[in-house]
XYZ file of C-alpha atoms in Angstrom:
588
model
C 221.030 244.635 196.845
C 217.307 244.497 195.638
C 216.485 245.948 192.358
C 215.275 249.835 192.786
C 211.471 250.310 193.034
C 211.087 251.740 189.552
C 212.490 248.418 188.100
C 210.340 245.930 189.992
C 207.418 244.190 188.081
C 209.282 244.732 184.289
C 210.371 240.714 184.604
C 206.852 239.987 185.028
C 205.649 242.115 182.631
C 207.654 241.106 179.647
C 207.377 237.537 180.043
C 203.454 237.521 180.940
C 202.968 239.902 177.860
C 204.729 237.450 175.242
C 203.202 234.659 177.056
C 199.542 236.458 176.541
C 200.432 237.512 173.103
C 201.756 233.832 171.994
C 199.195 231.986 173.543
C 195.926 234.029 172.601
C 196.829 236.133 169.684
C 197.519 239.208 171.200
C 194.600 238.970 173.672
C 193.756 237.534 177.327
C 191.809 234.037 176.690
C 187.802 235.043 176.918
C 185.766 234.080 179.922
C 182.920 233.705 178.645
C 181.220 233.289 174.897
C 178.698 232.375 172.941
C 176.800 229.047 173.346
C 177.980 226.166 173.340
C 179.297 224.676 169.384
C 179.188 220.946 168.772
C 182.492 219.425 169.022
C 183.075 217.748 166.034
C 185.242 214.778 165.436
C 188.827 216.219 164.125
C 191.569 214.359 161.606
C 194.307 213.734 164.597
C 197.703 214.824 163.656
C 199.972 212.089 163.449
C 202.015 212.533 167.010
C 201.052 214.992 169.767
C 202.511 217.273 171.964
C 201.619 217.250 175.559
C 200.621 220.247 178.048
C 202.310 220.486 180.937
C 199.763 218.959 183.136
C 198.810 215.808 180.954
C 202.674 214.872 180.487
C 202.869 211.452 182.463
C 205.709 209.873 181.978
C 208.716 209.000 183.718
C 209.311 212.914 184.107
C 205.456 213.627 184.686
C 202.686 212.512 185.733
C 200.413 212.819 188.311
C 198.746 210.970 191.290
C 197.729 210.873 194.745
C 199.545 211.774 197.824
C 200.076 210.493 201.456
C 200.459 211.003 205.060
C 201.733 207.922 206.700
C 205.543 206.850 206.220
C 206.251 203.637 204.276
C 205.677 201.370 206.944
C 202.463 202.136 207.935
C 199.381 203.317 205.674
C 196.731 202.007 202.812
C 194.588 203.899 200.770
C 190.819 203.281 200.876
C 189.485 206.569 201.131
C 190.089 210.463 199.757
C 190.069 211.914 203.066
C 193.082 211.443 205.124
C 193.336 211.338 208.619
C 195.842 208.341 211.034
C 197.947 205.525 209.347
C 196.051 202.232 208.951
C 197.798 198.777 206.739
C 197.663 198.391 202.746
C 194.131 197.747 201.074
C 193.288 193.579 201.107
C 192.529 192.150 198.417
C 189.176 193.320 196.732
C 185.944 191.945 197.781
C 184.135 190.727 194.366
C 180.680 192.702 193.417
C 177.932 190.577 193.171
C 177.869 191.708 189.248
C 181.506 190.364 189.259
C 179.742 186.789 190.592
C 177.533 186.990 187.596
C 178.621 184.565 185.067
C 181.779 182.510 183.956
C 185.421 184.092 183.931
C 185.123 186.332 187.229
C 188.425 185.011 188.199
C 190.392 183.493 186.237
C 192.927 182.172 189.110
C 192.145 180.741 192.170
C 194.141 182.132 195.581
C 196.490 180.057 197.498
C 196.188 179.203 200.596
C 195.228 180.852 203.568
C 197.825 183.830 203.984
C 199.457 183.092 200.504
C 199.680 184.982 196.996
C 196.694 184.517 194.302
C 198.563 182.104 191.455
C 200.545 184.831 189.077
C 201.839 186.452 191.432
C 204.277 189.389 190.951
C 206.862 189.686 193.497
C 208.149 192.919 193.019
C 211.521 193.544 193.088
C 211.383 196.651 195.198
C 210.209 194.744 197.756
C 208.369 195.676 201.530
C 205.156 197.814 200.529
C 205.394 197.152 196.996
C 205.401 193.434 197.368
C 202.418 193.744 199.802
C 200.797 196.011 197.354
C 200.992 193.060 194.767
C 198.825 190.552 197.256
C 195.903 192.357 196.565
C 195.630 192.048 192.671
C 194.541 189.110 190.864
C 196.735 188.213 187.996
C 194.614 186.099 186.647
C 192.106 188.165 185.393
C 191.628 188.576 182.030
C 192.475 192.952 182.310
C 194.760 192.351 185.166
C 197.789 190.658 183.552
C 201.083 191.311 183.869
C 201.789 189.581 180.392
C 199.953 190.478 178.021
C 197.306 193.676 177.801
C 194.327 191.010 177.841
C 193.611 187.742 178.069
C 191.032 185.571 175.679
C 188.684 184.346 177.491
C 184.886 182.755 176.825
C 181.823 184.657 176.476
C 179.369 183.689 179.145
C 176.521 180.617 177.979
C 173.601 183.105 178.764
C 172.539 184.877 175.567
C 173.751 188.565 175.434
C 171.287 191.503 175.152
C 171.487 195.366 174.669
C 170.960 196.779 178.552
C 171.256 200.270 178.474
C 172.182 203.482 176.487
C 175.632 202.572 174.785
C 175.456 199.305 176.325
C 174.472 196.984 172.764
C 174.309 192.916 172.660
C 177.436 192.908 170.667
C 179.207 196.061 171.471
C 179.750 198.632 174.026
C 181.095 201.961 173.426
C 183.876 204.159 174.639
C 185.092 207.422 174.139
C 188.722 208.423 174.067
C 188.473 212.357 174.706
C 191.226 214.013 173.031
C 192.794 217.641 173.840
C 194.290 219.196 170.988
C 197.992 219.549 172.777
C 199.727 219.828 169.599
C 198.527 223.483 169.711
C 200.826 223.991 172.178
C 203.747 223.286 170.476
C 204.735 226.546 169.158
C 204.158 228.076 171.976
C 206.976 226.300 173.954
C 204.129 225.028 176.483
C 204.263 221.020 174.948
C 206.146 217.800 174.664
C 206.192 215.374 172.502
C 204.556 212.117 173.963
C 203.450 210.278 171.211
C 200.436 209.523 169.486
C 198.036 208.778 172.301
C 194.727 208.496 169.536
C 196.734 205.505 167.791
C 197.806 204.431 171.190
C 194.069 203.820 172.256
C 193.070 201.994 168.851
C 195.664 200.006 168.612
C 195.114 198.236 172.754
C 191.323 198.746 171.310
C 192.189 195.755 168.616
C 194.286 193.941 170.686
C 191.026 193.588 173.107
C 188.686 192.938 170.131
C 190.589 190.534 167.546
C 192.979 188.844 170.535
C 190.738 188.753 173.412
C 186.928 189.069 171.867
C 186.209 192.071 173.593
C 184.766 192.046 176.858
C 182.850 188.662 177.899
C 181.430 188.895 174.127
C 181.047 192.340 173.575
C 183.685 194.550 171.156
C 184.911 197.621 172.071
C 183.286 200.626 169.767
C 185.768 203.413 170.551
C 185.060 206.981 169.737
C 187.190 209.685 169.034
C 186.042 213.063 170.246
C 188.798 216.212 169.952
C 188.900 219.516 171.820
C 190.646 222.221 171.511
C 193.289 223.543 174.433
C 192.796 227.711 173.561
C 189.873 228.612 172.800
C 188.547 229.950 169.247
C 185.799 231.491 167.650
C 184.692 233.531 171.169
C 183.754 230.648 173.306
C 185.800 230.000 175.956
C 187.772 226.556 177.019
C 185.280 225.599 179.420
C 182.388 226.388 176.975
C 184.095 224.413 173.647
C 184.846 221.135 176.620
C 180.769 221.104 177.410
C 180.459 221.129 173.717
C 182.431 217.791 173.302
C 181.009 216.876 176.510
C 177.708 216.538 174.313
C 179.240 215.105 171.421
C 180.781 212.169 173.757
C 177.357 211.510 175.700
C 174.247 212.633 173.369
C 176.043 211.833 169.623
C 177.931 208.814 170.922
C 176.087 207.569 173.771
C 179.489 207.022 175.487
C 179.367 204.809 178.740
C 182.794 205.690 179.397
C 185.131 208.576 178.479
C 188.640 208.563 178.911
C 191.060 211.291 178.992
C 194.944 211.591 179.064
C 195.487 214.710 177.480
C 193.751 216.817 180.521
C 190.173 217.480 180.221
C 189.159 219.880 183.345
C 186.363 222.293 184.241
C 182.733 222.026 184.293
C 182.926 219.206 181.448
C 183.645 216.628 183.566
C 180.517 217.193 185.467
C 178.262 217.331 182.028
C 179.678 213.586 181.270
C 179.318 212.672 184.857
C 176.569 214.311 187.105
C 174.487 215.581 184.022
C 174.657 212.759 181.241
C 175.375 209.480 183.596
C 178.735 208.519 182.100
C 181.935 207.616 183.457
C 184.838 209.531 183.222
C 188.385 208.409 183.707
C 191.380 211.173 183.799
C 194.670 212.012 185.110
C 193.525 215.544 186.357
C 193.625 216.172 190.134
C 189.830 216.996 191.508
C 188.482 218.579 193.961
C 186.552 216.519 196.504
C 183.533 218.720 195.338
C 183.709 217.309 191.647
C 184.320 213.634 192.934
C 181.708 213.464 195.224
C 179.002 215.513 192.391
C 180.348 212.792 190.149
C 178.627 210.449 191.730
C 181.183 207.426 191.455
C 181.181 208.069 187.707
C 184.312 210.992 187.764
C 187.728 208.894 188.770
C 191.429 210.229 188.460
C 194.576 208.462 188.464
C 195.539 211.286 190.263
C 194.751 213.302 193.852
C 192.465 215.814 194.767
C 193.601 219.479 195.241
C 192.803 219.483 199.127
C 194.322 216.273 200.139
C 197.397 217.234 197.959
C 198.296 220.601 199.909
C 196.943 219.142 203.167
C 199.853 216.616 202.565
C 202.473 218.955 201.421
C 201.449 221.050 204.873
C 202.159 218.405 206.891
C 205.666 216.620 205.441
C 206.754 220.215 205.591
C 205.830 220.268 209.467
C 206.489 217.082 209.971
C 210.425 217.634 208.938
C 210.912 220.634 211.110
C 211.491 223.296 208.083
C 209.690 225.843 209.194
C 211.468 226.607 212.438
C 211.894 230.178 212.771
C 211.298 230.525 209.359
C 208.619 232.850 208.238
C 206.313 231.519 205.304
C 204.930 233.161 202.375
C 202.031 231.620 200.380
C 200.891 232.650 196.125
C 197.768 231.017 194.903
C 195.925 231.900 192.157
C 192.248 232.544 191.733
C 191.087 230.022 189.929
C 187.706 228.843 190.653
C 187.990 227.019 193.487
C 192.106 226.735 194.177
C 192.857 229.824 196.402
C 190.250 228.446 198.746
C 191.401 225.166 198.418
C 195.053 226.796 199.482
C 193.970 229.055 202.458
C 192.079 225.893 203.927
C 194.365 222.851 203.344
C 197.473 224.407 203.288
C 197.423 228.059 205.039
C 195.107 227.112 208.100
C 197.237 223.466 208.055
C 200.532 225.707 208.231
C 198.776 227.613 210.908
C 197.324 225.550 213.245
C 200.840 223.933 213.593
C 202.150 226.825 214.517
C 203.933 227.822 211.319
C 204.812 231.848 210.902
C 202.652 232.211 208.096
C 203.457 236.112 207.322
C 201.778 236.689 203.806
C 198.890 235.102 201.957
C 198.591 236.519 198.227
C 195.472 235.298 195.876
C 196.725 236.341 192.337
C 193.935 237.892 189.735
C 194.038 235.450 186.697
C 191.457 237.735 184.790
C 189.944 234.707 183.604
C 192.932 233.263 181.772
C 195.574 230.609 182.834
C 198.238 233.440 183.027
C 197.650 234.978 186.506
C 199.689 238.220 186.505
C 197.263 240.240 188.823
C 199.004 241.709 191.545
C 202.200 239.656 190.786
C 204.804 242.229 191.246
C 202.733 243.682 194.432
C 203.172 240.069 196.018
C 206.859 239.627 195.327
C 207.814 242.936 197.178
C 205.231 242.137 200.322
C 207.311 238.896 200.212
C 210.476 240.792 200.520
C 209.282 243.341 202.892
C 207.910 240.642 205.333
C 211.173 238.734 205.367
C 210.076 235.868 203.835
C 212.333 232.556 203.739
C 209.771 229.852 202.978
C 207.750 230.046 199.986
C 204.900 227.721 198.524
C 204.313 229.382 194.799
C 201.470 227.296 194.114
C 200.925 228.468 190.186
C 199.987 227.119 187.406
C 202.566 226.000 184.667
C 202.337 229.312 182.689
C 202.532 231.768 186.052
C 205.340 230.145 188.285
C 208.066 230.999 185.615
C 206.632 234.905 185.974
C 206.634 234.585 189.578
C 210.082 233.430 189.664
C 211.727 235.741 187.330
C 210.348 238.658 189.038
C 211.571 237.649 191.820
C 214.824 237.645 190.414
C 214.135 241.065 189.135
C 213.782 242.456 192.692
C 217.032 241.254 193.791
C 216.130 237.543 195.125
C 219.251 235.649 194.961
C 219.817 231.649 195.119
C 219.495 231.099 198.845
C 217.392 233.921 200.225
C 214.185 231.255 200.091
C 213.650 227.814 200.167
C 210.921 226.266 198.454
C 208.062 224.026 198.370
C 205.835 223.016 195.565
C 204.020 219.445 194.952
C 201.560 218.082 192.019
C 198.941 220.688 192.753
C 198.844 222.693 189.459
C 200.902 220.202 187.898
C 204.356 221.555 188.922
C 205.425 218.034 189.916
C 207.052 217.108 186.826
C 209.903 218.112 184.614
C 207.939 219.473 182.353
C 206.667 222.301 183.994
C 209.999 222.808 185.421
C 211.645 223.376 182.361
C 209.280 226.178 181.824
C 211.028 228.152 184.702
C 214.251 228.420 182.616
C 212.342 228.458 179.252
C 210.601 232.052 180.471
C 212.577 232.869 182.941
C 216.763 232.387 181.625
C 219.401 230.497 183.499
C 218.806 232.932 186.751
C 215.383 231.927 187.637
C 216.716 228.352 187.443
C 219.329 229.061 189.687
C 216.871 230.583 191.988
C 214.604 227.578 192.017
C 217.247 225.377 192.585
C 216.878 223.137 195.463
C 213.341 223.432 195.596
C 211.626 220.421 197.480
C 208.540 219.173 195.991
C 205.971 216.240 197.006
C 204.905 214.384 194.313
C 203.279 211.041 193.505
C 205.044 209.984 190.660
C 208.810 208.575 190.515
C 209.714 211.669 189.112
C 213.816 211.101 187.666
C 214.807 207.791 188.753
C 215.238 206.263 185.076
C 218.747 208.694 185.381
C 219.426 205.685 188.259
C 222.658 203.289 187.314
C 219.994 201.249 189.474
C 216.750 201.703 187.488
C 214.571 198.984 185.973
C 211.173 200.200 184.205
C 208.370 197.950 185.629
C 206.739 195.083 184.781
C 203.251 196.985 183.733
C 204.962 199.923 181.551
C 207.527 196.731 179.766
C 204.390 194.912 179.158
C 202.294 197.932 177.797
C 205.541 198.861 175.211
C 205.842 195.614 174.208
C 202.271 195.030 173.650
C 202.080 198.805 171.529
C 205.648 197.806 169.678
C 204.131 194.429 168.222
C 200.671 195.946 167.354
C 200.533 199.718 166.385
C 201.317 200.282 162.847
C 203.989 202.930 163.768
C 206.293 200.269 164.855
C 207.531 202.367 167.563
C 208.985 201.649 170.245
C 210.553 204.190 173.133
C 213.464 204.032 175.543
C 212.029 204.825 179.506
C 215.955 205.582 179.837
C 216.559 207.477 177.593
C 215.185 211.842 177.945
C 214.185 212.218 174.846
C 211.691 209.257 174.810
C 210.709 208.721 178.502
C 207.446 211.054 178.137
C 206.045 208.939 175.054
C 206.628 205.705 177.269
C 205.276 207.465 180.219
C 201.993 208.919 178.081
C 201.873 205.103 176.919
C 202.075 203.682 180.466
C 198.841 206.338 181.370
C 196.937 205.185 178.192
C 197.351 201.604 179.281
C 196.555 202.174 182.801
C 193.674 204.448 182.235
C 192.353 201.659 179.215
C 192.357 198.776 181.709
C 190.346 200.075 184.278
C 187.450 201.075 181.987
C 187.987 197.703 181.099
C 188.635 195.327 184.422
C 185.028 197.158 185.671
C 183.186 196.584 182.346
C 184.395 192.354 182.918
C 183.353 193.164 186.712
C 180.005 194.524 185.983
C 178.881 191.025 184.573
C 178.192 189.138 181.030
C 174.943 191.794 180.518
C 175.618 195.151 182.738
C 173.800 198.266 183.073
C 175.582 201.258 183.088
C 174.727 201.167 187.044
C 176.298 197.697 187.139
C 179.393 199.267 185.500
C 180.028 201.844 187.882
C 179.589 199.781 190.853
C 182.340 196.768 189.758
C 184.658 200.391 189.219
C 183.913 200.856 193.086
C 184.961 197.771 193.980
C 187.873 196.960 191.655
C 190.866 197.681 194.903
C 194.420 197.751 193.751
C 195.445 199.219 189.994
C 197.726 199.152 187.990
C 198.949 202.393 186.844
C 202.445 203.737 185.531
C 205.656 202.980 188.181
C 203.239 200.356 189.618
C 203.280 202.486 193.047
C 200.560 201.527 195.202
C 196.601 202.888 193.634
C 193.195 201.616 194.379
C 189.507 202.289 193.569
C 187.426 201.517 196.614
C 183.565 202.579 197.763
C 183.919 206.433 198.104
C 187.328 206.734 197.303
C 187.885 208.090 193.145
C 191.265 209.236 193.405
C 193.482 206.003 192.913
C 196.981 206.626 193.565
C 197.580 206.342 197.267
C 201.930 207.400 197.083
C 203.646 210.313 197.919
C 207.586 210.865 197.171
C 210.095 213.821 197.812
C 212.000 214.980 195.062
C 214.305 218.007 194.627
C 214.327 220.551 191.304
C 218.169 220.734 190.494
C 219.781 223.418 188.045
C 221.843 222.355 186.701
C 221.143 218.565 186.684
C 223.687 216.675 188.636
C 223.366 213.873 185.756
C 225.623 214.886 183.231
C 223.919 214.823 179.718
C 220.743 214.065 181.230
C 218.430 216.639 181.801
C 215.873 218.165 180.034
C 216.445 220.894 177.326
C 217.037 223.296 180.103
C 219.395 221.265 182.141
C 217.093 220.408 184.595
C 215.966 217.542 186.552
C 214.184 216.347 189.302
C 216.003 214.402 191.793
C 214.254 211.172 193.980
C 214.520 210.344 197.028
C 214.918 206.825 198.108
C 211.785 204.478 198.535
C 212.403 205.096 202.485
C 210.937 208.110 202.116
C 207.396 206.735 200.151
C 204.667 208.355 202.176
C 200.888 206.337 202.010
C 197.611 207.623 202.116
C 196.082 206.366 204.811
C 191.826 205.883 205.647
């Protein structure tokens, strides 16, 4: 029996209220404030903790999704629309041509490998994925971070802002995550700063820097809350200017989650690259310019994708759906057209839509309890509770405050608004007790990650992440070095595998771009670089027009408690994958 009317909505309220009250002193996070402040270089705290969304390793991370099953589909676009075959191998620029070095292998014969060839072990579309990379390359390796190689005969000369005869400089743009650590919001991942400088001397005093030119890294910190009455958006602008104007930055790069109208400053406004983990909206990526690229997906193609697999495996059969968005700039539109319409035009029973009010924060509480009761009083069985980290656990506990009871609905959630990791799913039961886990449980989400399958008796970590921990062991000064196995560790090695993956495309376009590049020469060899490496080694490419690399899409179901004895995450939960079978590919 549902809870009586008087006691519906108190769930919500208690937990959004501490929430509020722990993550903004007492008072909703300001929307708007007073001009921008210079974001000054900060000391870095000797590990950080990650938010939710920028935790990327074995357990979270995020990426691009799919539409075509595993023996069929490529990825050379953002749009998707019918299957086609895995990206060939990359078509050198004509800045790539430029000079000595450009490859450092030469390819086999007609139909065979490139010398250094991995064979992964996985096998079928992984193996295929492989043909297209060329090991040889000095920041394509599978042995070593970088390889030395000689600077080109021509003389070198400064060509552009940044862009020096003996140096080139980067930005690594930090988020101050540790601030979320008392606020139950954050994992320890590491310390990505010392991360960055210590691959940063491995490519300078190993390798010599790129053709010639040392790497002159930046540090440039932000804060995740909010102070001093300017708001998020308005303090990320501010380093924004500190990155591009102070530091003359030709790249940025962010693993710590850097989102809003920042990434546009660096991008559209100050002609930088930028290269993050955060999903995007096709908007941002095509504004960007070919300067704005994300390991992961953008928000339309995600839901698009979730609608479909969800279609596509008959769930919705006399089932009647209910939809929660948020309103976030841009993401309830996103929702009603790539997911809702999607779900409609297939002929899904979509019987309520609810958009709620986030009052300019990122705990949306608007409406909530409203929602939950139209969902009840339309008969809802399906639900897609597409919140962000801090709102699902609300949603879901007052839920369970109206009488909701493991079983009555089945749902579906992917890496749009970062709920694809265990992470974020821990937050459920962190908020929300034991009940809102067992209310959750069984929930099917898409994600592009391999989200749990280090708790595999059949698990080996991959030959990029090995290669990245052994390269950080032997060379950081913290003499660290983490277990992918073991739950405790798997997000440092995961944060380490983004750092590294993130790191070596800046780098395999700057050695693409030619021995003395513009910054236009720069972002044209990223265009063209095809396959990446990035953490799990699933299949991810850069290609003309397409700035959302990873091209995989997986299954996995949220379990509470975890089946894996011992094994789960604070909260006893885990998320469960499904076998490669299932691996989904973004097709053009």
């Amino acid at each position: 029996m549902r809870t009586p009317p008087r006691l519906r909505g108190l769930g919500a309220a208690v937990l959004v209220t501490g929430l509020l009250a722990a993550a903004c002193g007492g008072d909703p996070e300001p929307t708007s404030g007073g001009p921008p402040t210079t974001a000054a270089e900060q000391t870095r705290a000797p590990e950080d903790a990650v938010a939710p969304e920028a935790a990327s390793g074995p357990d979270a991370s995020a990426v691009t999704p799919a539409e075509a099953p595993i023996d069929t589909g490529g990825a050379t676009a953002d749009e998707l629309a019918e299957p086609e075959t895995l990206p060939a191998p990359p078509v050198a620029s004509p800045a790539a041509t430029d000079g000595p070095g450009e490859s450092a292998t030469e390819t086999g014969d007609a139909g065979e490998p490139a010398a250094g060839f991995y064979e992964d072990p996985r096998g079928g579309v992984f193996v295929e994925f492989q043909r297209g990379f060329d090991r040889g390359h000095p920041f394509a390796t599978l042995g070593a971070f970088c390889l030395p190689h000689e600077p080109p005969p021509e003389p070198r000369r400064a060509t552009d802002s940044g862009i020096g005869a003996d140096s080139i400089t980067l930005v690594h743009m930090r988020s101050l995550v540790e601030e979320l650590v008392g606020l139950g919001l954050g994992v320890d991942v590491g310390d990505p700063t010392d991360m960055f400088e210590t691959l940063t001397r491995i490519v300078n005093e190993r390798c010599g820097g790129v053709r010639g030119r040392l790497i002159d890294l930046r540090l440039v910190e932000v804060t995740l809350l909010g102070t001093g009455g300017s708001d998020i958006d308005t303090l990320r602008n501010a380093a924004c200017i500190e990155a591009t104007e102070n530091h003359d930055g030709v790249i940025a790069m962010n693993t710590t989650t850097f989102a809003g109208t920042a990434q546009l400053c660096i991008t559209e406004e100050h002609d930088s690259v930028l290269i993050g983990h955060d999903p995007q909206t096709r908007e941002y990526l095509e504004r960007g310019g070919g300067r704005l690229l994300t390991t992961s997906t953008t928000l339309e193609e995600i839901l698009m994708s979730l609608a479909r697999y969800v279609v596509d495996t008959g769930a919705l059969a006399g089932r009647r759906v209910g939809v929660v968005a948020p309103n976030t700039p841009g993401e309830a539109e996103a929702v009603e057209a790539s997911l809702v319409q999607v779900l409609r035009e297939a002929g899904a029973d979509v019987a309520a839509f609810d958009v709620l009010d986030c009052a300019g924060t990122s705990i949306c509480a608007g409406g909530m309890a409203e929602s939950v009761q139209r969902m009840a009083d339309e008969g809802v069985d399906v639900l897609f509770p597409l919140l962000n980290p801090v709102s699902l656990p609300g949603y879901i506990t007052e839920m369970v405050a109206q009488g909701f009871t493991p079983g009555d609905v089945q749902f579906y959630n992917s890496d749009f608004n970062s709920q694809g990791n265990e992470v974020v799913g821990d937050l459920i039961l962190s908020f929300g007790g034991p009940a809102a886990g067992e209310l959750y449980d069984g929930a099917t989400l898409l994600v592009t990650t391999d989200q749990g399958r280090f708790r595999l008796d059949s698990y080996q970590p991959d030959a990029f992440g090995e290669m990245c921990m052994r390269e950080y062991r032997e060379n950081s000064p913290l003499g660290v070095d983490y277990d992918p196995r073991d739950p405790d560790e798997t997000n440092k090695y995961g944060m380490l595998g983004l750092v590294c993956s993130v790191y070596r495309v800046a780098l395999r376009g700057i050695y693409d771009a030619g021995p003395n590049p513009s910054r236009a020469d720069v972002v044209a060899a990223l265009a063209n670089l095809g396959p990446v490496d990035l953490p799990f080694m699933l299949p991810a490419s850069l290609a003309p027009g397409k700035r959302a690399m990873v091209d995989s899409l997986l299954p996995v179901t949220f379990r509470h408690p975890c089946p894996t004895e011992g094994a789960g995450t604070r909260n006893d939960i885990c998320l469960v994958p499904s076998d490669y079978s299932e691996l989904r590919l973004k097709s053009r």
